[in-house]
mmCIF file with all atom_site columns, C-alpha atoms in Angstrom:
data_model
loop_
_atom_site.group_PDB
_atom_site.id
_atom_site.type_symbol
_atom_site.label_atom_id
_atom_site.label_alt_id
_atom_site.label_comp_id
_atom_site.label_asym_id
_atom_site.label_entity_id
_atom_site.label_seq_id
_atom_site.pdbx_PDB_ins_code
_atom_site.Cartn_x
_atom_site.Cartn_y
_atom_site.Cartn_z
_atom_site.occupancy
_atom_site.B_iso_or_equiv
_atom_site.pdbx_formal_charge
_atom_site.auth_seq_id
_atom_site.auth_comp_id
_atom_site.auth_asym_id
_atom_site.auth_atom_id
_atom_site.pdbx_PDB_model_num
ATOM 1   C CA . UNK R 1 1   ? -35.641 13.667  -7.353  1.00 0.00 ? 4   UNK R CA 1
ATOM 2   C CA . UNK R 1 2   ? -35.446 9.998   -6.408  1.00 0.00 ? 5   UNK R CA 1
ATOM 3   C CA . UNK R 1 3   ? -32.146 8.163   -6.207  1.00 0.00 ? 6   UNK R CA 1
ATOM 4   C CA . UNK R 1 4   ? -32.239 4.404   -6.598  1.00 0.00 ? 7   UNK R CA 1
ATOM 5   C CA . UNK R 1 5   ? -29.699 1.983   -5.192  1.00 0.00 ? 8   UNK R CA 1
ATOM 6   C CA . UNK R 1 6   ? -29.046 -1.708  -5.655  1.00 0.00 ? 9   UNK R CA 1
ATOM 7   C CA . UNK R 1 7   ? -28.409 -3.524  -2.384  1.00 0.00 ? 10  UNK R CA 1
ATOM 8   C CA . UNK R 1 8   ? -27.550 -7.144  -1.679  1.00 0.00 ? 11  UNK R CA 1
ATOM 9   C CA . UNK R 1 9   ? -29.307 -9.555  0.643   1.00 0.00 ? 12  UNK R CA 1
ATOM 10  C CA . UNK R 1 10  ? -28.713 -13.185 1.579   1.00 0.00 ? 13  UNK R CA 1
ATOM 11  C CA . UNK R 1 11  ? -30.641 -15.430 -0.799  1.00 0.00 ? 14  UNK R CA 1
ATOM 12  C CA . UNK R 1 12  ? -32.818 -17.808 1.262   1.00 0.00 ? 15  UNK R CA 1
ATOM 13  C CA . UNK R 1 13  ? -31.910 -21.462 0.951   1.00 0.00 ? 16  UNK R CA 1
ATOM 14  C CA . UNK R 1 14  ? -34.316 -23.452 -1.256  1.00 0.00 ? 17  UNK R CA 1
ATOM 15  C CA . UNK R 1 15  ? -35.935 -20.225 -2.527  1.00 0.00 ? 18  UNK R CA 1
ATOM 16  C CA . UNK R 1 16  ? -36.749 -20.232 -6.260  1.00 0.00 ? 19  UNK R CA 1
ATOM 17  C CA . UNK R 1 17  ? -37.301 -16.718 -7.682  1.00 0.00 ? 20  UNK R CA 1
ATOM 18  C CA . UNK R 1 18  ? -40.067 -16.293 -10.256 1.00 0.00 ? 21  UNK R CA 1
ATOM 19  C CA . UNK R 1 19  ? -38.208 -13.506 -12.065 1.00 0.00 ? 22  UNK R CA 1
ATOM 20  C CA . UNK R 1 20  ? -34.842 -11.779 -12.035 1.00 0.00 ? 23  UNK R CA 1
ATOM 21  C CA . UNK R 1 21  ? -36.206 -8.968  -9.861  1.00 0.00 ? 24  UNK R CA 1
ATOM 22  C CA . UNK R 1 22  ? -38.237 -11.149 -7.474  1.00 0.00 ? 25  UNK R CA 1
ATOM 23  C CA . UNK R 1 23  ? -38.222 -10.620 -3.691  1.00 0.00 ? 26  UNK R CA 1
ATOM 24  C CA . UNK R 1 24  ? -38.148 -13.420 -1.101  1.00 0.00 ? 27  UNK R CA 1
ATOM 25  C CA . UNK R 1 25  ? -40.686 -13.451 1.728   1.00 0.00 ? 28  UNK R CA 1
ATOM 26  C CA . UNK R 1 26  ? -37.862 -13.300 4.273   1.00 0.00 ? 29  UNK R CA 1
ATOM 27  C CA . UNK R 1 27  ? -35.756 -10.351 3.162   1.00 0.00 ? 30  UNK R CA 1
ATOM 28  C CA . UNK R 1 28  ? -33.335 -10.224 6.088   1.00 0.00 ? 31  UNK R CA 1
ATOM 29  C CA . UNK R 1 29  ? -30.902 -7.306  6.242   1.00 0.00 ? 32  UNK R CA 1
ATOM 30  C CA . UNK R 1 30  ? -28.965 -5.404  3.590   1.00 0.00 ? 33  UNK R CA 1
ATOM 31  C CA . UNK R 1 31  ? -25.461 -6.875  3.235   1.00 0.00 ? 34  UNK R CA 1
ATOM 32  C CA . UNK R 1 32  ? -23.907 -4.480  0.782   1.00 0.00 ? 35  UNK R CA 1
ATOM 33  C CA . UNK R 1 33  ? -24.444 -2.053  -2.049  1.00 0.00 ? 36  UNK R CA 1
ATOM 34  C CA . UNK R 1 34  ? -23.785 -2.474  -5.772  1.00 0.00 ? 37  UNK R CA 1
ATOM 35  C CA . UNK R 1 35  ? -24.326 1.110   -6.896  1.00 0.00 ? 38  UNK R CA 1
ATOM 36  C CA . UNK R 1 36  ? -26.457 4.226   -7.037  1.00 0.00 ? 39  UNK R CA 1
ATOM 37  C CA . UNK R 1 37  ? -28.530 5.297   -10.041 1.00 0.00 ? 40  UNK R CA 1
ATOM 38  C CA . UNK R 1 38  ? -30.607 8.371   -10.985 1.00 0.00 ? 41  UNK R CA 1
ATOM 39  C CA . UNK R 1 39  ? -33.395 6.321   -12.614 1.00 0.00 ? 42  UNK R CA 1
ATOM 40  C CA . UNK R 1 40  ? -35.276 3.182   -11.686 1.00 0.00 ? 43  UNK R CA 1
ATOM 41  C CA . UNK R 1 41  ? -34.589 1.200   -14.858 1.00 0.00 ? 44  UNK R CA 1
ATOM 42  C CA . UNK R 1 42  ? -30.849 1.852   -14.702 1.00 0.00 ? 45  UNK R CA 1
ATOM 43  C CA . UNK R 1 43  ? -30.862 0.369   -11.195 1.00 0.00 ? 46  UNK R CA 1
ATOM 44  C CA . UNK R 1 44  ? -33.121 -2.457  -12.379 1.00 0.00 ? 47  UNK R CA 1
ATOM 45  C CA . UNK R 1 45  ? -30.645 -3.406  -15.110 1.00 0.00 ? 48  UNK R CA 1
ATOM 46  C CA . UNK R 1 46  ? -27.859 -3.615  -12.542 1.00 0.00 ? 49  UNK R CA 1
ATOM 47  C CA . UNK R 1 47  ? -29.950 -5.774  -10.211 1.00 0.00 ? 50  UNK R CA 1
ATOM 48  C CA . UNK R 1 48  ? -31.199 -8.051  -13.005 1.00 0.00 ? 51  UNK R CA 1
ATOM 49  C CA . UNK R 1 49  ? -27.686 -8.605  -14.390 1.00 0.00 ? 52  UNK R CA 1
ATOM 50  C CA . UNK R 1 50  ? -26.404 -9.509  -10.921 1.00 0.00 ? 53  UNK R CA 1
ATOM 51  C CA . UNK R 1 51  ? -29.345 -11.810 -10.189 1.00 0.00 ? 54  UNK R CA 1
ATOM 52  C CA . UNK R 1 52  ? -29.057 -13.635 -13.495 1.00 0.00 ? 55  UNK R CA 1
ATOM 53  C CA . UNK R 1 53  ? -25.419 -14.384 -12.664 1.00 0.00 ? 56  UNK R CA 1
ATOM 54  C CA . UNK R 1 54  ? -26.476 -15.341 -9.127  1.00 0.00 ? 57  UNK R CA 1
ATOM 55  C CA . UNK R 1 55  ? -29.007 -17.854 -10.480 1.00 0.00 ? 58  UNK R CA 1
ATOM 56  C CA . UNK R 1 56  ? -26.590 -19.398 -12.981 1.00 0.00 ? 59  UNK R CA 1
ATOM 57  C CA . UNK R 1 57  ? -23.703 -19.623 -10.495 1.00 0.00 ? 60  UNK R CA 1
ATOM 58  C CA . UNK R 1 58  ? -25.897 -20.544 -7.497  1.00 0.00 ? 61  UNK R CA 1
ATOM 59  C CA . UNK R 1 59  ? -24.589 -17.538 -5.586  1.00 0.00 ? 62  UNK R CA 1
ATOM 60  C CA . UNK R 1 60  ? -25.679 -16.914 -1.994  1.00 0.00 ? 63  UNK R CA 1
ATOM 61  C CA . UNK R 1 61  ? -26.640 -13.269 -2.549  1.00 0.00 ? 64  UNK R CA 1
ATOM 62  C CA . UNK R 1 62  ? -29.496 -11.508 -4.331  1.00 0.00 ? 65  UNK R CA 1
ATOM 63  C CA . UNK R 1 63  ? -29.921 -7.899  -5.473  1.00 0.00 ? 66  UNK R CA 1
ATOM 64  C CA . UNK R 1 64  ? -32.932 -5.665  -4.835  1.00 0.00 ? 67  UNK R CA 1
ATOM 65  C CA . UNK R 1 65  ? -33.616 -2.072  -5.892  1.00 0.00 ? 68  UNK R CA 1
ATOM 66  C CA . UNK R 1 66  ? -34.393 0.451   -3.149  1.00 0.00 ? 69  UNK R CA 1
ATOM 67  C CA . UNK R 1 67  ? -34.980 4.151   -2.740  1.00 0.00 ? 70  UNK R CA 1
ATOM 68  C CA . UNK R 1 68  ? -32.959 5.316   0.254   1.00 0.00 ? 71  UNK R CA 1
ATOM 69  C CA . UNK R 1 69  ? -34.349 8.050   2.441   1.00 0.00 ? 72  UNK R CA 1
ATOM 70  C CA . UNK R 1 70  ? -37.944 6.860   1.946   1.00 0.00 ? 73  UNK R CA 1
ATOM 71  C CA . UNK R 1 71  ? -40.179 5.151   4.469   1.00 0.00 ? 74  UNK R CA 1
ATOM 72  C CA . UNK R 1 72  ? -40.306 1.403   3.903   1.00 0.00 ? 75  UNK R CA 1
ATOM 73  C CA . UNK R 1 73  ? -42.396 -1.354  5.464   1.00 0.00 ? 76  UNK R CA 1
ATOM 74  C CA . UNK R 1 74  ? -39.460 -3.768  5.757   1.00 0.00 ? 77  UNK R CA 1
ATOM 75  C CA . UNK R 1 75  ? -36.363 -1.595  6.137   1.00 0.00 ? 78  UNK R CA 1
ATOM 76  C CA . UNK R 1 76  ? -36.281 1.701   8.005   1.00 0.00 ? 79  UNK R CA 1
ATOM 77  C CA . UNK R 1 77  ? -35.291 4.589   5.753   1.00 0.00 ? 80  UNK R CA 1
ATOM 78  C CA . UNK R 1 78  ? -35.172 2.367   2.688   1.00 0.00 ? 81  UNK R CA 1
ATOM 79  C CA . UNK R 1 79  ? -38.164 1.656   0.442   1.00 0.00 ? 82  UNK R CA 1
ATOM 80  C CA . UNK R 1 80  ? -37.982 -1.564  -1.610  1.00 0.00 ? 83  UNK R CA 1
ATOM 81  C CA . UNK R 1 81  ? -38.950 -0.946  -5.247  1.00 0.00 ? 84  UNK R CA 1
ATOM 82  C CA . UNK R 1 82  ? -38.673 -4.430  -6.762  1.00 0.00 ? 85  UNK R CA 1
ATOM 83  C CA . UNK R 1 83  ? -40.293 -6.620  -7.916  1.00 0.00 ? 86  UNK R CA 1
ATOM 84  C CA . UNK R 1 84  ? -42.068 -4.354  -10.391 1.00 0.00 ? 87  UNK R CA 1
ATOM 85  C CA . UNK R 1 85  ? -45.658 -4.938  -11.442 1.00 0.00 ? 88  UNK R CA 1
ATOM 86  C CA . UNK R 1 86  ? -46.693 -4.169  -15.020 1.00 0.00 ? 89  UNK R CA 1
ATOM 87  C CA . UNK R 1 87  ? -50.091 -2.838  -16.075 1.00 0.00 ? 90  UNK R CA 1
ATOM 88  C CA . UNK R 1 88  ? -51.606 -1.476  -19.274 1.00 0.00 ? 91  UNK R CA 1
ATOM 89  C CA . UNK R 1 89  ? -52.973 2.091   -19.310 1.00 0.00 ? 92  UNK R CA 1
ATOM 90  C CA . UNK R 1 90  ? -55.081 3.754   -22.005 1.00 0.00 ? 93  UNK R CA 1
ATOM 91  C CA . UNK R 1 91  ? -54.220 7.335   -23.005 1.00 0.00 ? 94  UNK R CA 1
ATOM 92  C CA . UNK R 1 92  ? -55.785 9.746   -25.490 1.00 0.00 ? 95  UNK R CA 1
ATOM 93  C CA . UNK R 1 93  ? -54.174 9.477   -28.910 1.00 0.00 ? 96  UNK R CA 1
ATOM 94  C CA . UNK R 1 94  ? -52.258 12.804  -29.151 1.00 0.00 ? 97  UNK R CA 1
ATOM 95  C CA . UNK R 1 95  ? -53.557 15.184  -31.818 1.00 0.00 ? 98  UNK R CA 1
ATOM 96  C CA . UNK R 1 96  ? -51.411 15.107  -34.941 1.00 0.00 ? 99  UNK R CA 1
ATOM 97  C CA . UNK R 1 97  ? -49.253 12.250  -33.679 1.00 0.00 ? 100 UNK R CA 1
ATOM 98  C CA . UNK R 1 98  ? -48.623 9.146   -35.778 1.00 0.00 ? 101 UNK R CA 1
ATOM 99  C CA . UNK R 1 99  ? -46.898 5.995   -34.486 1.00 0.00 ? 102 UNK R CA 1
ATOM 100 C CA . UNK R 1 100 ? -44.220 4.178   -36.445 1.00 0.00 ? 103 UNK R CA 1
ATOM 101 C CA . UNK R 1 101 ? -44.839 0.915   -34.560 1.00 0.00 ? 104 UNK R CA 1
ATOM 102 C CA . UNK R 1 102 ? -47.394 -0.423  -32.044 1.00 0.00 ? 105 UNK R CA 1
ATOM 103 C CA . UNK R 1 103 ? -44.705 -0.219  -29.344 1.00 0.00 ? 106 UNK R CA 1
ATOM 104 C CA . UNK R 1 104 ? -44.110 3.527   -29.741 1.00 0.00 ? 107 UNK R CA 1
ATOM 105 C CA . UNK R 1 105 ? -44.718 5.799   -26.749 1.00 0.00 ? 108 UNK R CA 1
ATOM 106 C CA . UNK R 1 106 ? -45.621 9.465   -27.440 1.00 0.00 ? 109 UNK R CA 1
ATOM 107 C CA . UNK R 1 107 ? -43.310 12.086  -25.940 1.00 0.00 ? 110 UNK R CA 1
ATOM 108 C CA . UNK R 1 108 ? -46.220 13.952  -24.370 1.00 0.00 ? 111 UNK R CA 1
ATOM 109 C CA . UNK R 1 109 ? -47.507 11.165  -22.105 1.00 0.00 ? 112 UNK R CA 1
ATOM 110 C CA . UNK R 1 110 ? -47.835 12.637  -18.631 1.00 0.00 ? 113 UNK R CA 1
ATOM 111 C CA . UNK R 1 111 ? -50.848 10.895  -17.149 1.00 0.00 ? 114 UNK R CA 1
ATOM 112 C CA . UNK R 1 112 ? -53.421 8.259   -17.998 1.00 0.00 ? 115 UNK R CA 1
ATOM 113 C CA . UNK R 1 113 ? -56.530 9.699   -19.632 1.00 0.00 ? 116 UNK R CA 1
ATOM 114 C CA . UNK R 1 114 ? -58.397 6.426   -19.944 1.00 0.00 ? 117 UNK R CA 1
ATOM 115 C CA . UNK R 1 115 ? -58.582 3.291   -17.878 1.00 0.00 ? 118 UNK R CA 1
ATOM 116 C CA . UNK R 1 116 ? -55.788 1.374   -16.195 1.00 0.00 ? 119 UNK R CA 1
ATOM 117 C CA . UNK R 1 117 ? -56.254 -2.373  -16.333 1.00 0.00 ? 120 UNK R CA 1
ATOM 118 C CA . UNK R 1 118 ? -56.038 -3.749  -12.818 1.00 0.00 ? 121 UNK R CA 1
ATOM 119 C CA . UNK R 1 119 ? -54.585 -7.035  -14.000 1.00 0.00 ? 122 UNK R CA 1
ATOM 120 C CA . UNK R 1 120 ? -50.918 -7.360  -13.086 1.00 0.00 ? 123 UNK R CA 1
ATOM 121 C CA . UNK R 1 121 ? -48.815 -8.825  -15.901 1.00 0.00 ? 124 UNK R CA 1
ATOM 122 C CA . UNK R 1 122 ? -45.318 -10.048 -16.489 1.00 0.00 ? 125 UNK R CA 1
ATOM 123 C CA . UNK R 1 123 ? -43.168 -7.739  -18.600 1.00 0.00 ? 126 UNK R CA 1
ATOM 124 C CA . UNK R 1 124 ? -43.331 -10.041 -21.618 1.00 0.00 ? 127 UNK R CA 1
ATOM 125 C CA . UNK R 1 125 ? -47.111 -10.375 -21.383 1.00 0.00 ? 128 UNK R CA 1
ATOM 126 C CA . UNK R 1 126 ? -47.497 -6.601  -21.042 1.00 0.00 ? 129 UNK R CA 1
ATOM 127 C CA . UNK R 1 127 ? -45.403 -6.122  -24.202 1.00 0.00 ? 130 UNK R CA 1
ATOM 128 C CA . UNK R 1 128 ? -47.633 -8.572  -26.091 1.00 0.00 ? 131 UNK R CA 1
ATOM 129 C CA . UNK R 1 129 ? -50.828 -6.883  -24.836 1.00 0.00 ? 132 UNK R CA 1
ATOM 130 C CA . UNK R 1 130 ? -49.587 -3.391  -25.727 1.00 0.00 ? 133 UNK R CA 1
ATOM 131 C CA . UNK R 1 131 ? -48.561 -4.515  -29.202 1.00 0.00 ? 134 UNK R CA 1
ATOM 132 C CA . UNK R 1 132 ? -51.904 -6.236  -29.869 1.00 0.00 ? 135 UNK R CA 1
ATOM 133 C CA . UNK R 1 133 ? -54.045 -3.341  -28.591 1.00 0.00 ? 136 UNK R CA 1
ATOM 134 C CA . UNK R 1 134 ? -52.086 -0.677  -30.448 1.00 0.00 ? 137 UNK R CA 1
ATOM 135 C CA . UNK R 1 135 ? -52.026 -2.679  -33.673 1.00 0.00 ? 138 UNK R CA 1
ATOM 136 C CA . UNK R 1 136 ? -55.827 -2.713  -33.520 1.00 0.00 ? 139 UNK R CA 1
ATOM 137 C CA . UNK R 1 137 ? -55.803 1.041   -32.854 1.00 0.00 ? 140 UNK R CA 1
ATOM 138 C CA . UNK R 1 138 ? -53.532 1.629   -35.870 1.00 0.00 ? 141 UNK R CA 1
ATOM 139 C CA . UNK R 1 139 ? -55.723 -0.514  -38.137 1.00 0.00 ? 142 UNK R CA 1
ATOM 140 C CA . UNK R 1 140 ? -58.976 1.041   -36.905 1.00 0.00 ? 143 UNK R CA 1
ATOM 141 C CA . UNK R 1 141 ? -60.225 4.484   -36.080 1.00 0.00 ? 144 UNK R CA 1
ATOM 142 C CA . UNK R 1 142 ? -59.783 4.415   -32.306 1.00 0.00 ? 145 UNK R CA 1
ATOM 143 C CA . UNK R 1 143 ? -58.871 7.510   -30.295 1.00 0.00 ? 146 UNK R CA 1
ATOM 144 C CA . UNK R 1 144 ? -56.964 5.635   -27.569 1.00 0.00 ? 147 UNK R CA 1
ATOM 145 C CA . UNK R 1 145 ? -53.374 4.448   -27.368 1.00 0.00 ? 148 UNK R CA 1
ATOM 146 C CA . UNK R 1 146 ? -51.932 2.001   -24.818 1.00 0.00 ? 149 UNK R CA 1
ATOM 147 C CA . UNK R 1 147 ? -48.757 2.170   -22.768 1.00 0.00 ? 150 UNK R CA 1
ATOM 148 C CA . UNK R 1 148 ? -47.111 -0.017  -20.137 1.00 0.00 ? 151 UNK R CA 1
ATOM 149 C CA . UNK R 1 149 ? -46.826 1.193   -16.565 1.00 0.00 ? 152 UNK R CA 1
ATOM 150 C CA . UNK R 1 150 ? -44.213 -0.245  -14.208 1.00 0.00 ? 153 UNK R CA 1
ATOM 151 C CA . UNK R 1 151 ? -45.465 -0.015  -10.609 1.00 0.00 ? 154 UNK R CA 1
ATOM 152 C CA . UNK R 1 152 ? -42.955 0.014   -7.762  1.00 0.00 ? 155 UNK R CA 1
ATOM 153 C CA . UNK R 1 153 ? -43.337 -2.571  -4.999  1.00 0.00 ? 156 UNK R CA 1
ATOM 154 C CA . UNK R 1 154 ? -43.649 -0.580  -1.766  1.00 0.00 ? 157 UNK R CA 1
ATOM 155 C CA . UNK R 1 155 ? -45.869 2.534   -1.606  1.00 0.00 ? 158 UNK R CA 1
ATOM 156 C CA . UNK R 1 156 ? -44.357 5.985   -1.125  1.00 0.00 ? 159 UNK R CA 1
ATOM 157 C CA . UNK R 1 157 ? -47.162 6.871   1.304   1.00 0.00 ? 160 UNK R CA 1
ATOM 158 C CA . UNK R 1 158 ? -50.000 5.147   3.115   1.00 0.00 ? 161 UNK R CA 1
ATOM 159 C CA . UNK R 1 159 ? -53.090 6.609   4.797   1.00 0.00 ? 162 UNK R CA 1
ATOM 160 C CA . UNK R 1 160 ? -55.546 4.740   7.034   1.00 0.00 ? 163 UNK R CA 1
ATOM 161 C CA . UNK R 1 161 ? -58.831 6.330   8.112   1.00 0.00 ? 164 UNK R CA 1
ATOM 162 C CA . UNK R 1 162 ? -61.799 5.119   10.186  1.00 0.00 ? 165 UNK R CA 1
ATOM 163 C CA . UNK R 1 163 ? -65.398 6.293   9.944   1.00 0.00 ? 166 UNK R CA 1
ATOM 164 C CA . UNK R 1 164 ? -68.009 6.358   12.759  1.00 0.00 ? 167 UNK R CA 1
ATOM 165 C CA . UNK R 1 165 ? -69.455 3.070   11.528  1.00 0.00 ? 168 UNK R CA 1
ATOM 166 C CA . UNK R 1 166 ? -66.152 1.381   12.298  1.00 0.00 ? 169 UNK R CA 1
ATOM 167 C CA . UNK R 1 167 ? -65.060 0.911   8.696   1.00 0.00 ? 170 UNK R CA 1
ATOM 168 C CA . UNK R 1 168 ? -61.418 1.227   7.811   1.00 0.00 ? 171 UNK R CA 1
ATOM 169 C CA . UNK R 1 169 ? -60.189 2.787   4.563   1.00 0.00 ? 172 UNK R CA 1
ATOM 170 C CA . UNK R 1 170 ? -56.605 2.351   3.410   1.00 0.00 ? 173 UNK R CA 1
ATOM 171 C CA . UNK R 1 171 ? -55.063 4.414   0.600   1.00 0.00 ? 174 UNK R CA 1
ATOM 172 C CA . UNK R 1 172 ? -51.624 3.620   -0.800  1.00 0.00 ? 175 UNK R CA 1
ATOM 173 C CA . UNK R 1 173 ? -49.778 5.814   -3.282  1.00 0.00 ? 176 UNK R CA 1
ATOM 174 C CA . UNK R 1 174 ? -47.204 4.029   -5.427  1.00 0.00 ? 177 UNK R CA 1
ATOM 175 C CA . UNK R 1 175 ? -44.728 5.457   -7.899  1.00 0.00 ? 178 UNK R CA 1
ATOM 176 C CA . UNK R 1 176 ? -45.242 4.394   -11.514 1.00 0.00 ? 179 UNK R CA 1
ATOM 177 C CA . UNK R 1 177 ? -43.053 4.642   -14.611 1.00 0.00 ? 180 UNK R CA 1
ATOM 178 C CA . UNK R 1 178 ? -43.916 4.681   -18.303 1.00 0.00 ? 181 UNK R CA 1
ATOM 179 C CA . UNK R 1 179 ? -41.977 1.930   -20.070 1.00 0.00 ? 182 UNK R CA 1
ATOM 180 C CA . UNK R 1 180 ? -40.401 2.481   -23.480 1.00 0.00 ? 183 UNK R CA 1
ATOM 181 C CA . UNK R 1 181 ? -40.323 -1.136  -24.696 1.00 0.00 ? 184 UNK R CA 1
ATOM 182 C CA . UNK R 1 182 ? -37.316 -2.686  -26.340 1.00 0.00 ? 185 UNK R CA 1
ATOM 183 C CA . UNK R 1 183 ? -38.063 -3.091  -30.030 1.00 0.00 ? 186 UNK R CA 1
ATOM 184 C CA . UNK R 1 184 ? -40.098 0.080   -30.357 1.00 0.00 ? 187 UNK R CA 1
ATOM 185 C CA . UNK R 1 185 ? -39.297 2.470   -33.178 1.00 0.00 ? 188 UNK R CA 1
ATOM 186 C CA . UNK R 1 186 ? -39.141 5.314   -30.677 1.00 0.00 ? 189 UNK R CA 1
ATOM 187 C CA . UNK R 1 187 ? -41.567 8.128   -29.903 1.00 0.00 ? 190 UNK R CA 1
ATOM 188 C CA . UNK R 1 188 ? -43.489 8.202   -33.175 1.00 0.00 ? 191 UNK R CA 1
ATOM 189 C CA . UNK R 1 189 ? -43.952 11.085  -35.609 1.00 0.00 ? 192 UNK R CA 1
ATOM 190 C CA . UNK R 1 190 ? -44.829 14.457  -34.053 1.00 0.00 ? 193 UNK R CA 1
ATOM 191 C CA . UNK R 1 191 ? -44.385 16.508  -37.234 1.00 0.00 ? 194 UNK R CA 1
ATOM 192 C CA . UNK R 1 192 ? -48.144 17.149  -37.586 1.00 0.00 ? 195 UNK R CA 1
ATOM 193 C CA . UNK R 1 193 ? -48.683 18.067  -33.926 1.00 0.00 ? 196 UNK R CA 1
ATOM 194 C CA . UNK R 1 194 ? -50.284 21.538  -33.559 1.00 0.00 ? 197 UNK R CA 1
ATOM 195 C CA . UNK R 1 195 ? -47.781 22.236  -30.748 1.00 0.00 ? 198 UNK R CA 1
ATOM 196 C CA . UNK R 1 196 ? -44.760 21.047  -32.723 1.00 0.00 ? 199 UNK R CA 1
ATOM 197 C CA . UNK R 1 197 ? -43.008 24.384  -32.209 1.00 0.00 ? 200 UNK R CA 1
ATOM 198 C CA . UNK R 1 198 ? -42.727 23.640  -28.498 1.00 0.00 ? 201 UNK R CA 1
ATOM 199 C CA . UNK R 1 199 ? -39.673 21.919  -27.093 1.00 0.00 ? 202 UNK R CA 1
ATOM 200 C CA . UNK R 1 200 ? -41.009 18.670  -25.638 1.00 0.00 ? 203 UNK R CA 1
ATOM 201 C CA . UNK R 1 201 ? -37.593 17.255  -24.686 1.00 0.00 ? 204 UNK R CA 1
ATOM 202 C CA . UNK R 1 202 ? -38.148 18.072  -21.007 1.00 0.00 ? 205 UNK R CA 1
ATOM 203 C CA . UNK R 1 203 ? -41.175 15.756  -20.990 1.00 0.00 ? 206 UNK R CA 1
ATOM 204 C CA . UNK R 1 204 ? -39.068 12.903  -22.298 1.00 0.00 ? 207 UNK R CA 1
ATOM 205 C CA . UNK R 1 205 ? -36.399 13.464  -19.687 1.00 0.00 ? 208 UNK R CA 1
ATOM 206 C CA . UNK R 1 206 ? -38.953 13.604  -16.867 1.00 0.00 ? 209 UNK R CA 1
ATOM 207 C CA . UNK R 1 207 ? -40.164 10.078  -17.619 1.00 0.00 ? 210 UNK R CA 1
ATOM 208 C CA . UNK R 1 208 ? -38.091 6.998   -16.855 1.00 0.00 ? 211 UNK R CA 1
ATOM 209 C CA . UNK R 1 209 ? -38.483 5.268   -20.226 1.00 0.00 ? 212 UNK R CA 1
ATOM 210 C CA . UNK R 1 210 ? -36.247 2.254   -20.614 1.00 0.00 ? 213 UNK R CA 1
ATOM 211 C CA . UNK R 1 211 ? -37.566 -1.273  -20.663 1.00 0.00 ? 214 UNK R CA 1
ATOM 212 C CA . UNK R 1 212 ? -34.308 -2.988  -21.554 1.00 0.00 ? 215 UNK R CA 1
ATOM 213 C CA . UNK R 1 213 ? -33.455 -5.980  -19.402 1.00 0.00 ? 216 UNK R CA 1
ATOM 214 C CA . UNK R 1 214 ? -36.763 -5.818  -17.573 1.00 0.00 ? 217 UNK R CA 1
ATOM 215 C CA . UNK R 1 215 ? -37.596 -9.342  -16.320 1.00 0.00 ? 218 UNK R CA 1
#
């Protein structure tokens, strides 16, 4: 299981971050560590809180979230996870499930069954898109539901192949997380699910679902 850490770097002079989890082009070296967390969004909250103070107080340091022990492009043995990218994914509407709000995320989400929009969004824009799409689904008779995916910055693996024609193919695998947006009613109503006798709590625990304090 991944362990996420918040580390500090020197904030480049005259650098203006676009968000509270942004990453400068010149990262430099890790100067210290703020803490270790079992889930990405717990680490993200710690980094965002530090960076918001850093911006308001014009501090010389900046926090980034990393996974130690992983191969990174910038730091050896430390994969940089922030800034996060947010995308919208379509899933099949679970049988017997009813949402209480357009921001609900079913407990049984484990993989995308529809399309993933390639457009990268800010967190706030992703929230607005999810709410609008799911409100249409609730008002209509659609069989799809939409969730927000948070995509980590550096890939966990990378493969490069070459064919006889001299063409190069690169494949990157990145870790994603299903976001449970702030303001959602929760997981929706599963009381009419045909598998309601099953204990689905393990599915909830296996997903990192906490959008609070996302930039």
